[in-house]
mmCIF file of C-alpha atoms in Angstrom:
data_model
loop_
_atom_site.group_PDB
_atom_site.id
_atom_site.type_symbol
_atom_site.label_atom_id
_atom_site.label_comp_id
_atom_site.label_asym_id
_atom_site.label_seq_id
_atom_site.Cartn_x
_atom_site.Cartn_y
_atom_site.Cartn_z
ATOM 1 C CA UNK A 1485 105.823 -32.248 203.826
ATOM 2 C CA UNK A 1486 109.229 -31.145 203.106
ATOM 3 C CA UNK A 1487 112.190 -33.313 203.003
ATOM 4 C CA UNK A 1488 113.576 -31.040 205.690
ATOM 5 C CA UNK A 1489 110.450 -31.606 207.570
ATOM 6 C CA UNK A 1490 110.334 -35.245 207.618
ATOM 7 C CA UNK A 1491 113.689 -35.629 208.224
ATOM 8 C CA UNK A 1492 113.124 -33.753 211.612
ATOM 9 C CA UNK A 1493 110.278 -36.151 212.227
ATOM 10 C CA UNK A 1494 112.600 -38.824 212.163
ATOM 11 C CA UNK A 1495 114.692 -37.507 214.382
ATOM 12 C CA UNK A 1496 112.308 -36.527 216.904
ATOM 13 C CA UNK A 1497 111.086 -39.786 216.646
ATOM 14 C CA UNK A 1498 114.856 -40.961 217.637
ATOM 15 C CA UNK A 1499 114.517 -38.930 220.446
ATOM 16 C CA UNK A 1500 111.596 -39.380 221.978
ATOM 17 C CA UNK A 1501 111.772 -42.956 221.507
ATOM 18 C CA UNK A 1502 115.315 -42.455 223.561
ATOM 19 C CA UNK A 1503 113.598 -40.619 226.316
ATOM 20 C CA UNK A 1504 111.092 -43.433 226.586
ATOM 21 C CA UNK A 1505 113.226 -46.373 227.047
ATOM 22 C CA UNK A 1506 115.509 -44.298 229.354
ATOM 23 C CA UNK A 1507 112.723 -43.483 231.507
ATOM 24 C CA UNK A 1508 111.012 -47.641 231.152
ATOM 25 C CA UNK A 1509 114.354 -48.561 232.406
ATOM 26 C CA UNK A 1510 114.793 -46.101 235.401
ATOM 27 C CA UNK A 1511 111.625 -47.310 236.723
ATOM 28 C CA UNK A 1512 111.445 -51.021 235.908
ATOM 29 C CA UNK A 1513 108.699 -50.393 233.376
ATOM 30 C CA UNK A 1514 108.807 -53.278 230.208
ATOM 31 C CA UNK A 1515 106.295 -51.974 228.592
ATOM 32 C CA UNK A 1516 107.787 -48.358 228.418
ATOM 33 C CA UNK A 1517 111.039 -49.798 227.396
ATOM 34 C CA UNK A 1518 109.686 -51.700 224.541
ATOM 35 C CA UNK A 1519 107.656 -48.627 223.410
ATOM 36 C CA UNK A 1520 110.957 -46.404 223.742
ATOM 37 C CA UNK A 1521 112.934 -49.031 221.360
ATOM 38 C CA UNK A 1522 110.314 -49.572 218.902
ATOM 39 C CA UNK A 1523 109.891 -46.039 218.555
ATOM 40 C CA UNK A 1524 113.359 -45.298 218.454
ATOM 41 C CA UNK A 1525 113.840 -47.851 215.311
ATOM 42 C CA UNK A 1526 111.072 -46.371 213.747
ATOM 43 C CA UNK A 1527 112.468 -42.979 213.564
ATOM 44 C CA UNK A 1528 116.051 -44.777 212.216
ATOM 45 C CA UNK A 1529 114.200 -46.528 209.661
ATOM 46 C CA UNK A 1530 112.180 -43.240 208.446
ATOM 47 C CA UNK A 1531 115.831 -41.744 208.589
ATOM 48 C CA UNK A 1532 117.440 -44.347 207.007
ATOM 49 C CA UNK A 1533 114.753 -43.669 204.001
ATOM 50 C CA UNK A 1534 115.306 -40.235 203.781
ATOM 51 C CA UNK A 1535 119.094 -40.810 203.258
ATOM 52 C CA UNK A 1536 118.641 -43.123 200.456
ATOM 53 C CA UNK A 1537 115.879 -40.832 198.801
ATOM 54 C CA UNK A 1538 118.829 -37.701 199.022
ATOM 55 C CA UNK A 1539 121.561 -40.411 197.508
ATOM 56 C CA UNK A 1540 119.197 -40.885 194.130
ATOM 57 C CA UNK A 1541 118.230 -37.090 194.035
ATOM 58 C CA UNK A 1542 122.092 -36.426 193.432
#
């Protein structure tokens, strides 16, 4: 995969993980939330990695 490509994984990931604890919260749903955050700091770690990968490329 492309850097390009993962870094749009990433921040799908952001995203969607967004969406989910949004929506967990609206309706009083824990589990949902915790899925929404966890997914949410997934997709800033993978970005986070992708960021220091393009600082050593130069």
């Amino acid at each position: 995969m492309s850097d390009k490509g993962k870094k749009s994984r990433a921040k799908a990931e952001q995203i969607k993980g967004k969406i989910k604890e949004t929506a967990g919260r609206a309706v009083g749903n824990e589990r949902l939330t915790a899925e929404g955050r966890a997914e949410k700091t997934k997709g800033n770690a993978r970005q986070a990695k992708e960021k220091i990968k393009d600082t050593f490329k130069g």
